[in-house]
Each structure stands twice: as C-alpha cells, then as structure tokens.
mmCIF file of N, CA and C in Angstrom:
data_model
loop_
_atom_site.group_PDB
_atom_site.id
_atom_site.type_symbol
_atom_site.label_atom_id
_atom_site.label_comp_id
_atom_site.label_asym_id
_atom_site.label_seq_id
_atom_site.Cartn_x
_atom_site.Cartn_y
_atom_site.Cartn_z
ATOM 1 N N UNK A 1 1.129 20.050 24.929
ATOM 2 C CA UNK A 1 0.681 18.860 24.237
ATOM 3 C C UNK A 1 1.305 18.857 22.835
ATOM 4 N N UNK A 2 1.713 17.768 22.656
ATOM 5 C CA UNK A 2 2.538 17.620 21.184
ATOM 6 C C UNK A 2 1.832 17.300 19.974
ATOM 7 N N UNK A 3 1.663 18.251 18.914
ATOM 8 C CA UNK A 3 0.996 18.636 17.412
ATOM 9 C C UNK A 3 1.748 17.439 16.668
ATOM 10 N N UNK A 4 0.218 16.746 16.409
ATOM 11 C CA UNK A 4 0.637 15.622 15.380
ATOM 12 C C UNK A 4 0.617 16.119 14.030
ATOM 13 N N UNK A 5 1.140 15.486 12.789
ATOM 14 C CA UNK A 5 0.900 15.887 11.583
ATOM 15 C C UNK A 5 -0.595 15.752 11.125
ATOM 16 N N UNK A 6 -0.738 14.812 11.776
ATOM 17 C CA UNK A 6 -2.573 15.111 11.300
ATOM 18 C C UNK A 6 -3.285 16.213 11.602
ATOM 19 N N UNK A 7 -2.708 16.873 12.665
ATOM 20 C CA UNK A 7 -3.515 17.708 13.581
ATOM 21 C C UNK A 7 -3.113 18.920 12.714
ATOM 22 N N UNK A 8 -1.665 19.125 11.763
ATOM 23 C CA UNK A 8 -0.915 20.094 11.351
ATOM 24 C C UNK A 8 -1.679 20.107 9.878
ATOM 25 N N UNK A 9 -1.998 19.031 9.096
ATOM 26 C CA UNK A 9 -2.553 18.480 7.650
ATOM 27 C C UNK A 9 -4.307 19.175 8.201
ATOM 28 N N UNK A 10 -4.815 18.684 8.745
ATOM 29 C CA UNK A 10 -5.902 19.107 8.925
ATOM 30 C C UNK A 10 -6.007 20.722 9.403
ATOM 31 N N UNK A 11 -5.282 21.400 10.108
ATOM 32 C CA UNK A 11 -5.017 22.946 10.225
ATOM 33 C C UNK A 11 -4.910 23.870 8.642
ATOM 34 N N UNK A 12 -3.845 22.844 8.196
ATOM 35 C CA UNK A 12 -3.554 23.799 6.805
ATOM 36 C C UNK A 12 -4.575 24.027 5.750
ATOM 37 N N UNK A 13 -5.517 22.205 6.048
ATOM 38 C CA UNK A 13 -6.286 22.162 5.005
ATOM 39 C C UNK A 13 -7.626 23.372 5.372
ATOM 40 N N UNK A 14 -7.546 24.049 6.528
ATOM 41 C CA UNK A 14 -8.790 24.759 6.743
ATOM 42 C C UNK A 14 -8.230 26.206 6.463
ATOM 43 N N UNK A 15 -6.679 26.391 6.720
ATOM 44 C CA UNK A 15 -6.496 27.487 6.307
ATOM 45 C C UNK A 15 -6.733 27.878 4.577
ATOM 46 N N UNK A 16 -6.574 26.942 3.928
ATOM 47 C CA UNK A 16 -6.569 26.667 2.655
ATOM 48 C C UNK A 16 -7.720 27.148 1.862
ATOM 49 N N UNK A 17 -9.340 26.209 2.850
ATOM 50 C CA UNK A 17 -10.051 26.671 2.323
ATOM 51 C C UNK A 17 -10.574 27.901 2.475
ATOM 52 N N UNK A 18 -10.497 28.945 4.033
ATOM 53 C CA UNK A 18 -10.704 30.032 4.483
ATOM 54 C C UNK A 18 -10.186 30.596 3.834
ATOM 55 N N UNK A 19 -8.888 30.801 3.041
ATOM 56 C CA UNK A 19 -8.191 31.939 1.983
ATOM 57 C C UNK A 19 -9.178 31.621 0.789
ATOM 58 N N UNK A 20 -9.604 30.575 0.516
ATOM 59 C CA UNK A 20 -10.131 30.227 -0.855
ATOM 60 C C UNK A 20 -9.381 30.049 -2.055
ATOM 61 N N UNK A 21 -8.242 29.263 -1.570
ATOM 62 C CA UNK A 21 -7.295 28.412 -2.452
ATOM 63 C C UNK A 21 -8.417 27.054 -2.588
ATOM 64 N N UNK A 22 -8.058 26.430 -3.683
ATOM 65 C CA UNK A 22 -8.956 25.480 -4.307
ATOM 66 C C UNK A 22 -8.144 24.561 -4.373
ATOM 67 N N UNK A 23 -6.386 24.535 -4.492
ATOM 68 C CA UNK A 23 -6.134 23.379 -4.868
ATOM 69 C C UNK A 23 -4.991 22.976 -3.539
ATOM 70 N N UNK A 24 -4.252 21.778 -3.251
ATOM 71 C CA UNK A 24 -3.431 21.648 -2.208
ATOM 72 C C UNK A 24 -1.732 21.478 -3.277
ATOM 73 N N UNK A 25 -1.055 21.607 -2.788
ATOM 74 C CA UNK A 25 0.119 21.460 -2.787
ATOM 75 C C UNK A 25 0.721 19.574 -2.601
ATOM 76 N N UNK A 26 0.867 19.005 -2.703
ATOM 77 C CA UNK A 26 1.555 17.489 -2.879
ATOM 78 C C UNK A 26 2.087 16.758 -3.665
ATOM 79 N N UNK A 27 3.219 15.907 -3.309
ATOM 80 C CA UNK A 27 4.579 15.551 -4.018
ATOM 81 C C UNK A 27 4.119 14.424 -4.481
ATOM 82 N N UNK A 28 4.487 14.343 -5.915
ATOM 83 C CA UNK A 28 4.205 13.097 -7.179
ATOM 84 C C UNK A 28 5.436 12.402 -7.198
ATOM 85 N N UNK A 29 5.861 11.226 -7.087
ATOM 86 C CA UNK A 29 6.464 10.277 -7.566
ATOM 87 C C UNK A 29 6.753 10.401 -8.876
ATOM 88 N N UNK A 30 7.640 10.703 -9.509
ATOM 89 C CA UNK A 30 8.010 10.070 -11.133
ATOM 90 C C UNK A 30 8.742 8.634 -10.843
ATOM 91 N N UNK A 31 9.021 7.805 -12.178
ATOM 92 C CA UNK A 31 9.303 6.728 -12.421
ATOM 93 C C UNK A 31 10.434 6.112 -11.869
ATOM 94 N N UNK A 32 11.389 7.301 -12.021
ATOM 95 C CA UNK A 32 12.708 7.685 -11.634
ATOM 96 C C UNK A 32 13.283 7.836 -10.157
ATOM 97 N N UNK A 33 12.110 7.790 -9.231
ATOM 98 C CA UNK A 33 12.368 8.177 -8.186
ATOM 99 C C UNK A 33 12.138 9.702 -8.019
ATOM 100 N N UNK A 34 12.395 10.337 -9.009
ATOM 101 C CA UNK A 34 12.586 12.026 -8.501
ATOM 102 C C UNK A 34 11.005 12.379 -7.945
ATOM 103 N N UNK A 35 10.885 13.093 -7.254
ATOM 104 C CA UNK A 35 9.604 13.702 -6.654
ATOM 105 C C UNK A 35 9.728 15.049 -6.974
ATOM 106 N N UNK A 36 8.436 15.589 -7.248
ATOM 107 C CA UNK A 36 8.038 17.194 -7.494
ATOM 108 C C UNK A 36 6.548 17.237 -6.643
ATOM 109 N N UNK A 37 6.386 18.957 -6.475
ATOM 110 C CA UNK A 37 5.005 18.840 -6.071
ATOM 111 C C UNK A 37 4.330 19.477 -7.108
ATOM 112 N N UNK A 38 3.283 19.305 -6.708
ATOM 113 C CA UNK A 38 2.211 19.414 -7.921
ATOM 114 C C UNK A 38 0.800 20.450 -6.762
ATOM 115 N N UNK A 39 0.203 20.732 -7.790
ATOM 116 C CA UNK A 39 -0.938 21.769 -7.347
ATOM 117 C C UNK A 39 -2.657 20.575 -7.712
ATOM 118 N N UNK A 40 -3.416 20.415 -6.600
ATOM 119 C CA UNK A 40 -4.573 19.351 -6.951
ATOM 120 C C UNK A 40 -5.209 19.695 -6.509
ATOM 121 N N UNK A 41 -6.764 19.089 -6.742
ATOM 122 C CA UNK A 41 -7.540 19.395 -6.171
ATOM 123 C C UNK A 41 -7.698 18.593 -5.020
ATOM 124 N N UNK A 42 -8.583 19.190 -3.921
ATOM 125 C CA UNK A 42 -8.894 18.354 -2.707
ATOM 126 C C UNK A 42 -9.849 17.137 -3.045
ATOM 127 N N UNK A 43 -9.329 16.136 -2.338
ATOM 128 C CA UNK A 43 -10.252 14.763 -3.215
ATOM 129 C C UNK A 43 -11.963 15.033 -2.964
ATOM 130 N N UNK A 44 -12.120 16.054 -1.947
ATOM 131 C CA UNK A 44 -13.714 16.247 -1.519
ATOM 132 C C UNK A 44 -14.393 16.869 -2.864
ATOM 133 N N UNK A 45 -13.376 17.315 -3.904
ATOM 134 C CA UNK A 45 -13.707 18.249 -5.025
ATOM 135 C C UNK A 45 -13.482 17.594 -6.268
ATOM 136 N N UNK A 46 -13.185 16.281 -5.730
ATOM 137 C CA UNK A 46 -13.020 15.381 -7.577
ATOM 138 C C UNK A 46 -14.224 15.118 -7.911
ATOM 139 N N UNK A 47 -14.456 15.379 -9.238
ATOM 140 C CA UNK A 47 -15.620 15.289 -9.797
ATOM 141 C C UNK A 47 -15.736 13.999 -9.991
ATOM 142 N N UNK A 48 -16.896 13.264 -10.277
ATOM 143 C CA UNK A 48 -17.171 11.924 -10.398
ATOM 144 C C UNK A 48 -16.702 11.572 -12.150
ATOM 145 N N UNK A 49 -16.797 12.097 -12.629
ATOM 146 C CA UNK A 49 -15.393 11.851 -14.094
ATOM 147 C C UNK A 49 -14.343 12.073 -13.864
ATOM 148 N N UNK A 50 -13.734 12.415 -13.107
ATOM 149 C CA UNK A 50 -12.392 12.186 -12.879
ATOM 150 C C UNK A 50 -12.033 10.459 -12.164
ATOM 151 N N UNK A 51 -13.327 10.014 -11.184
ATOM 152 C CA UNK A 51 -13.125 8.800 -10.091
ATOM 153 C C UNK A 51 -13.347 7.838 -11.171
ATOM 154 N N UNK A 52 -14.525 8.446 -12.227
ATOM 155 C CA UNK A 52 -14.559 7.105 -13.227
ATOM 156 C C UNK A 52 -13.196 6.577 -14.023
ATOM 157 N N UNK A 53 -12.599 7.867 -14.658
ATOM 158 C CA UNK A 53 -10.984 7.884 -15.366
ATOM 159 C C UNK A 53 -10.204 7.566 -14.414
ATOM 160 N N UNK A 54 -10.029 7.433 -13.238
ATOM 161 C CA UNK A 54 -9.633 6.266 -12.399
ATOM 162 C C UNK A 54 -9.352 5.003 -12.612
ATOM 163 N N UNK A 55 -11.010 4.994 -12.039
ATOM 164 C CA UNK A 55 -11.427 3.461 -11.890
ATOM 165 C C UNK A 55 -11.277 2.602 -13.194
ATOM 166 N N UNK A 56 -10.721 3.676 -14.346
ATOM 167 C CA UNK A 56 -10.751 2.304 -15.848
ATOM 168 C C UNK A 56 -9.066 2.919 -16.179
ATOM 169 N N UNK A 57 -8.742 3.055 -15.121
ATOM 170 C CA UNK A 57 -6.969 3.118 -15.987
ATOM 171 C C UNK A 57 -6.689 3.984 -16.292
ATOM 172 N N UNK A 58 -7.521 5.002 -16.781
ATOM 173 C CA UNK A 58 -7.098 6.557 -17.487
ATOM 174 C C UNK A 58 -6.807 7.632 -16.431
ATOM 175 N N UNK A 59 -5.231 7.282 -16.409
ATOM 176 C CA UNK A 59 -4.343 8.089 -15.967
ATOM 177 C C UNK A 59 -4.261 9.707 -15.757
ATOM 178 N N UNK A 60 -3.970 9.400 -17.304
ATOM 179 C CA UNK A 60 -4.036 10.702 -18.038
ATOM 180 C C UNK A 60 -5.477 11.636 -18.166
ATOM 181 N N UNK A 61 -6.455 11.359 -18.298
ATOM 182 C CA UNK A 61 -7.596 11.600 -18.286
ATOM 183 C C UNK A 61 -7.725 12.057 -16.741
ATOM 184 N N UNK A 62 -7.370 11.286 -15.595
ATOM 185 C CA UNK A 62 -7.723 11.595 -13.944
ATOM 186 C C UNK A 62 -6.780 12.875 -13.656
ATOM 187 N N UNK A 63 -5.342 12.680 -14.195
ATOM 188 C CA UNK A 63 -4.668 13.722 -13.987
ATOM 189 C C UNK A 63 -4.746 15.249 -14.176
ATOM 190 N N UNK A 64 -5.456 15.370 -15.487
ATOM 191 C CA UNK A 64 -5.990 16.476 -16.211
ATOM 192 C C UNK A 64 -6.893 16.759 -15.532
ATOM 193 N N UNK A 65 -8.022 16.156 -14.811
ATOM 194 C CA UNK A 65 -9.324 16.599 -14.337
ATOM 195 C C UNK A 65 -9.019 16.786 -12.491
ATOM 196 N N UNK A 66 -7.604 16.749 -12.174
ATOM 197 C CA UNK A 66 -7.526 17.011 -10.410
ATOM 198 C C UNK A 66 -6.200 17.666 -10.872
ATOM 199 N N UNK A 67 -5.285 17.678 -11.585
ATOM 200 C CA UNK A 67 -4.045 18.672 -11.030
ATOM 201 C C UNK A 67 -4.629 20.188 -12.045
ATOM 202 N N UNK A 68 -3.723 21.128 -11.160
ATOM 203 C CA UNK A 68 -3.898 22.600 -11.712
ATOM 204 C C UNK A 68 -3.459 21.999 -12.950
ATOM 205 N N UNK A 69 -4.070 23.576 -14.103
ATOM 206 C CA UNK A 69 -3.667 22.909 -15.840
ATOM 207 C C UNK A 69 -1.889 23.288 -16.150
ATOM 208 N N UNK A 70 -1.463 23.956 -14.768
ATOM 209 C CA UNK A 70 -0.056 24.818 -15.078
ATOM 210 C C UNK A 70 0.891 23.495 -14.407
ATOM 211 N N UNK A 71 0.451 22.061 -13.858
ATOM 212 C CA UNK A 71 1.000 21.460 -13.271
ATOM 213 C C UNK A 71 0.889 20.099 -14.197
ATOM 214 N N UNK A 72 -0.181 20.224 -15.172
ATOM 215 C CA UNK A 72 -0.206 18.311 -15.796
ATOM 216 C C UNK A 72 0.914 18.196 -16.671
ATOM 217 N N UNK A 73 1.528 19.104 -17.404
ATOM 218 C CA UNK A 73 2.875 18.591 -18.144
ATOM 219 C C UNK A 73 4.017 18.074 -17.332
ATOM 220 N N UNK A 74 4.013 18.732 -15.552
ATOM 221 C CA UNK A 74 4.872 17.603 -14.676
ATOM 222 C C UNK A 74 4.686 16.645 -14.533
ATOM 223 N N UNK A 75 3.355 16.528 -14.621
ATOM 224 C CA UNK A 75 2.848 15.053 -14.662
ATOM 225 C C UNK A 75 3.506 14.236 -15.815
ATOM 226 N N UNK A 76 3.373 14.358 -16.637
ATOM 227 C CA UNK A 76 3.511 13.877 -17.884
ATOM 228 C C UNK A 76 5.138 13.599 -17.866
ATOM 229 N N UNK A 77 5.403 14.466 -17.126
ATOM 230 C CA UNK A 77 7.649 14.554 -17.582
ATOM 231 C C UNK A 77 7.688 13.633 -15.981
ATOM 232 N N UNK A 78 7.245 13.467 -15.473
ATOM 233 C CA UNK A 78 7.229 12.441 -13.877
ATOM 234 C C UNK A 78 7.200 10.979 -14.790
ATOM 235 N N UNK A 79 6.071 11.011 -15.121
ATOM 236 C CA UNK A 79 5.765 9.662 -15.951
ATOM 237 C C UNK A 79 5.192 8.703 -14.611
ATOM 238 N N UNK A 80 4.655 8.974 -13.456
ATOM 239 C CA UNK A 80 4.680 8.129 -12.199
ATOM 240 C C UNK A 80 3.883 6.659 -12.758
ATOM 241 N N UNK A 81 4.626 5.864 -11.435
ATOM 242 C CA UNK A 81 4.151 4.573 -11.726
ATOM 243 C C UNK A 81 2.945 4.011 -10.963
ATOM 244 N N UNK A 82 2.142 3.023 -10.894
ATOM 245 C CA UNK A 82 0.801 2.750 -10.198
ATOM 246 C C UNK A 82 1.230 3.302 -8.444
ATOM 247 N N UNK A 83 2.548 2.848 -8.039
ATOM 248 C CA UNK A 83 2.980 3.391 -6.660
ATOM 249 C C UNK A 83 3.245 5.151 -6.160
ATOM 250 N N UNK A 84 3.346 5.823 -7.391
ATOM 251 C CA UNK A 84 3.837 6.992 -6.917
ATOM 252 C C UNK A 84 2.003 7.701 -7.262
ATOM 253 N N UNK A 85 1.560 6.989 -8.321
ATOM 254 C CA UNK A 85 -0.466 7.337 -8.334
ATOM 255 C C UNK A 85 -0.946 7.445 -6.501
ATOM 256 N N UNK A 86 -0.517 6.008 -6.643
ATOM 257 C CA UNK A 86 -1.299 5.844 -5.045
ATOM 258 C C UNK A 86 -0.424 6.633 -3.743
ATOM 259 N N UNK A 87 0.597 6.822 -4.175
ATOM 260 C CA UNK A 87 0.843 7.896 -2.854
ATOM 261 C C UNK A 87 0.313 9.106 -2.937
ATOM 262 N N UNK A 88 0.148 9.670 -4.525
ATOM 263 C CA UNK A 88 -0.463 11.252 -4.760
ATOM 264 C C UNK A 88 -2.059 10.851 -3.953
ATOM 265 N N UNK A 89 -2.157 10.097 -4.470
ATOM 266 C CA UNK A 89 -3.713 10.063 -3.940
ATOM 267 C C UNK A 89 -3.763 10.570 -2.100
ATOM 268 N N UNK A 90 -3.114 9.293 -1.476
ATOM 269 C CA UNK A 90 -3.185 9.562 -0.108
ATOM 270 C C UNK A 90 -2.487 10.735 0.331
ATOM 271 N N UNK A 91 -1.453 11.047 -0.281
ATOM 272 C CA UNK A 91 -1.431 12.791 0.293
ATOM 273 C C UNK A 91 -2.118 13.928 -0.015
ATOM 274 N N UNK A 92 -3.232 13.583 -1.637
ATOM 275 C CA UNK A 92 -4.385 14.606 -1.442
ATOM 276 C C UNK A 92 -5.175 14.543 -0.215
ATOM 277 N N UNK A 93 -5.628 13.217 -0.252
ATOM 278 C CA UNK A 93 -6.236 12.933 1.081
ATOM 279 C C UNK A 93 -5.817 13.850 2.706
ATOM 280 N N UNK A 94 -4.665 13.190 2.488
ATOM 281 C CA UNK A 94 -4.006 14.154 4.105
ATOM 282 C C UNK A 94 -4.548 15.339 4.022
ATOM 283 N N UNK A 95 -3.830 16.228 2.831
ATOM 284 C CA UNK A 95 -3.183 17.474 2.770
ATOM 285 C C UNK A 95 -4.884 17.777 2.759
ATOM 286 N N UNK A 96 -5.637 17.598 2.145
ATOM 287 C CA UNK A 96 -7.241 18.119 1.956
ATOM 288 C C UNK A 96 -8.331 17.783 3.724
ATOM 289 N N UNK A 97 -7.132 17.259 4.594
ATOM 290 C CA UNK A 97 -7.748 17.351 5.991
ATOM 291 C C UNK A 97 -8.586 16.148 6.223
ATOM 292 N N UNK A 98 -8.545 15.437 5.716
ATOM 293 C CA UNK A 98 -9.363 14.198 6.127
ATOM 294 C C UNK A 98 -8.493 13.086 6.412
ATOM 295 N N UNK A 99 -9.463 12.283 7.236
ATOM 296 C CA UNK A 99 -8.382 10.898 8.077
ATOM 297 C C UNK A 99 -8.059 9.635 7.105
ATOM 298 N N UNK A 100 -7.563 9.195 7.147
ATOM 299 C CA UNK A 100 -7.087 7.907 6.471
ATOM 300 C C UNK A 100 -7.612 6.930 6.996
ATOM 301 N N UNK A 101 -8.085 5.726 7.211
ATOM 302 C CA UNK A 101 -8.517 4.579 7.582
ATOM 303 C C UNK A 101 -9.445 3.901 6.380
ATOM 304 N N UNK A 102 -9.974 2.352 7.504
ATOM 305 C CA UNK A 102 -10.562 1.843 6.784
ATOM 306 C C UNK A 102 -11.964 2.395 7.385
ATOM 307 N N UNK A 103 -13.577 1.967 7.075
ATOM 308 C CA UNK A 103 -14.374 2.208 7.319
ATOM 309 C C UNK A 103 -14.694 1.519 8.206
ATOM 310 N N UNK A 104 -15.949 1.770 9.296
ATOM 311 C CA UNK A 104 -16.188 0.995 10.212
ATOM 312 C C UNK A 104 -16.298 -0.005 10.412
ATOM 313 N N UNK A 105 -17.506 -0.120 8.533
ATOM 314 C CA UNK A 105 -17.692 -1.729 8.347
ATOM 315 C C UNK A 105 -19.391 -1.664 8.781
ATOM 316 N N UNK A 106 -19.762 -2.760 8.217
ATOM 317 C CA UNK A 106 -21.329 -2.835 8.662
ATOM 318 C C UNK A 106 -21.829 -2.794 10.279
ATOM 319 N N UNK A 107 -23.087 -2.595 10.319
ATOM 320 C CA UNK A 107 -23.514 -2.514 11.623
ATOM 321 C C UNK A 107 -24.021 -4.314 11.837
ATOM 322 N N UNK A 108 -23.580 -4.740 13.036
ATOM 323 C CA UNK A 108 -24.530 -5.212 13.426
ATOM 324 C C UNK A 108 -26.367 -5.075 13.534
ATOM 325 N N UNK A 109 -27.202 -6.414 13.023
ATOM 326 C CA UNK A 109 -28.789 -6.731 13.095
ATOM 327 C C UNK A 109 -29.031 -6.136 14.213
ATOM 328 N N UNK A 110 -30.051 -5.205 13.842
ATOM 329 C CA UNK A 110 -30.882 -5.406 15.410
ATOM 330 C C UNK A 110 -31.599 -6.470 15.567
ATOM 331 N N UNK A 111 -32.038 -6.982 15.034
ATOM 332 C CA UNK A 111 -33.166 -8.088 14.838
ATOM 333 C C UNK A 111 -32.100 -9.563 15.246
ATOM 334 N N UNK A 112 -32.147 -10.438 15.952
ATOM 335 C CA UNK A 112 -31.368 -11.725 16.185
ATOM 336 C C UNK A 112 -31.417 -12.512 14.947
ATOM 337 N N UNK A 113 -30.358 -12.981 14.346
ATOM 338 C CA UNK A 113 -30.672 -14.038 13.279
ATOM 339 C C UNK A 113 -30.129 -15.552 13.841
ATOM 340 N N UNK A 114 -30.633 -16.112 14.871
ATOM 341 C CA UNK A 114 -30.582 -16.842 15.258
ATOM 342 C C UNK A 114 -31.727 -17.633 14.385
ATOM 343 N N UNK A 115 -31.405 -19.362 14.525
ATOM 344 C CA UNK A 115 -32.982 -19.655 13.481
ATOM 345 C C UNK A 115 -33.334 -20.234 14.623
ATOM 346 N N UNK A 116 -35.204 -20.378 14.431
ATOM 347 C CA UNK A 116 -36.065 -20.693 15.157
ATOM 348 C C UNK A 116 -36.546 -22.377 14.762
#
C-alpha cells in the first residue's frame, strides 16, 4: 500500500514528540523567493499571545513567540510576505501531524423548524 505524505507528516510528527523535541523543522518564504527552514513550534503549542499577535498584524511579535530564539533573526533577514506567513503556517500544521481542511460546519436541528 502506497505511504501518503500525510501518512509520512503525521509519522514524523509522533516521532518528534516521543523523542521530546518541541519544535518542527519548516521552510519560510522570504520576500525574495529564497526559502530557509526554520525551527517552530507545533501550532497545538502556540500560546494564545502568540494567535492574538496574529490576529492584529504583529508579525514580529507571532514570530518571536513560535520560532526557536536561534531561528527569529532568519526570520527577520527572510523579511516573508503575507504569502510565505501563510504557507509557514500550513506547514506547521502538516509537519505538527494534523489534517488540513475545512470544518464540518454546523449540525443540523434536531427539533424541525418547519413553522406551524
């Protein structure tokens, strides 16, 4: 049976945590095109100040609080743009073993909302 990369992303990410490595390995976009990898944390381990420095633009602030401290000056010499952000993101994602999609979405009422 043929080993998907998910199946390979999700393997590593358990070997990862069984050694008790903390951070994953994944490639940042700079501005330039050039790519490096960088050392992060698994997104299951971002602290909720880091999602807030997110969610308001602060880059720099999110970067510091998920990459190793021996890895944010690549950051900084990358310079990445909103596109090479959002790919780091989804390959923490991968690389940290979890699936990509959208969510299910709400449940259907049990109750009929038909009107009477």
């Amino acid at each position: 049976m043929p080993t998907t990369k998910e199946a390979l992303d999700t393997a590593k990410a358990q070997e990862n945590e069984a050694d008790g490595e903390e951070y994953v390995t994944v490639p940042l976009a700079g501005f330039d095109g050039v790519t490096k990898d960088v050392r992060a944390l698994p997104n299951t381990r971002w602290r909720s100040s880091a999602l807030r420095a997110l969610n308001q633009g602060d880059f720099d602030g999110f970067f510091a609080l998920v990459l190793h401290e021996d890895d944010y000056e690549l950051f900084e010499e990358l310079d990445p743009t909103a596109e090479g952000i959002g790919g780091f993101a989804e390959a923490v994602v991968r690389a940290s073993g979890e699936a990509l999609g959208k969510s299910s979405g709400q449940r259907p009422s049990s109750r009929s909302t038909r009107k009477r």
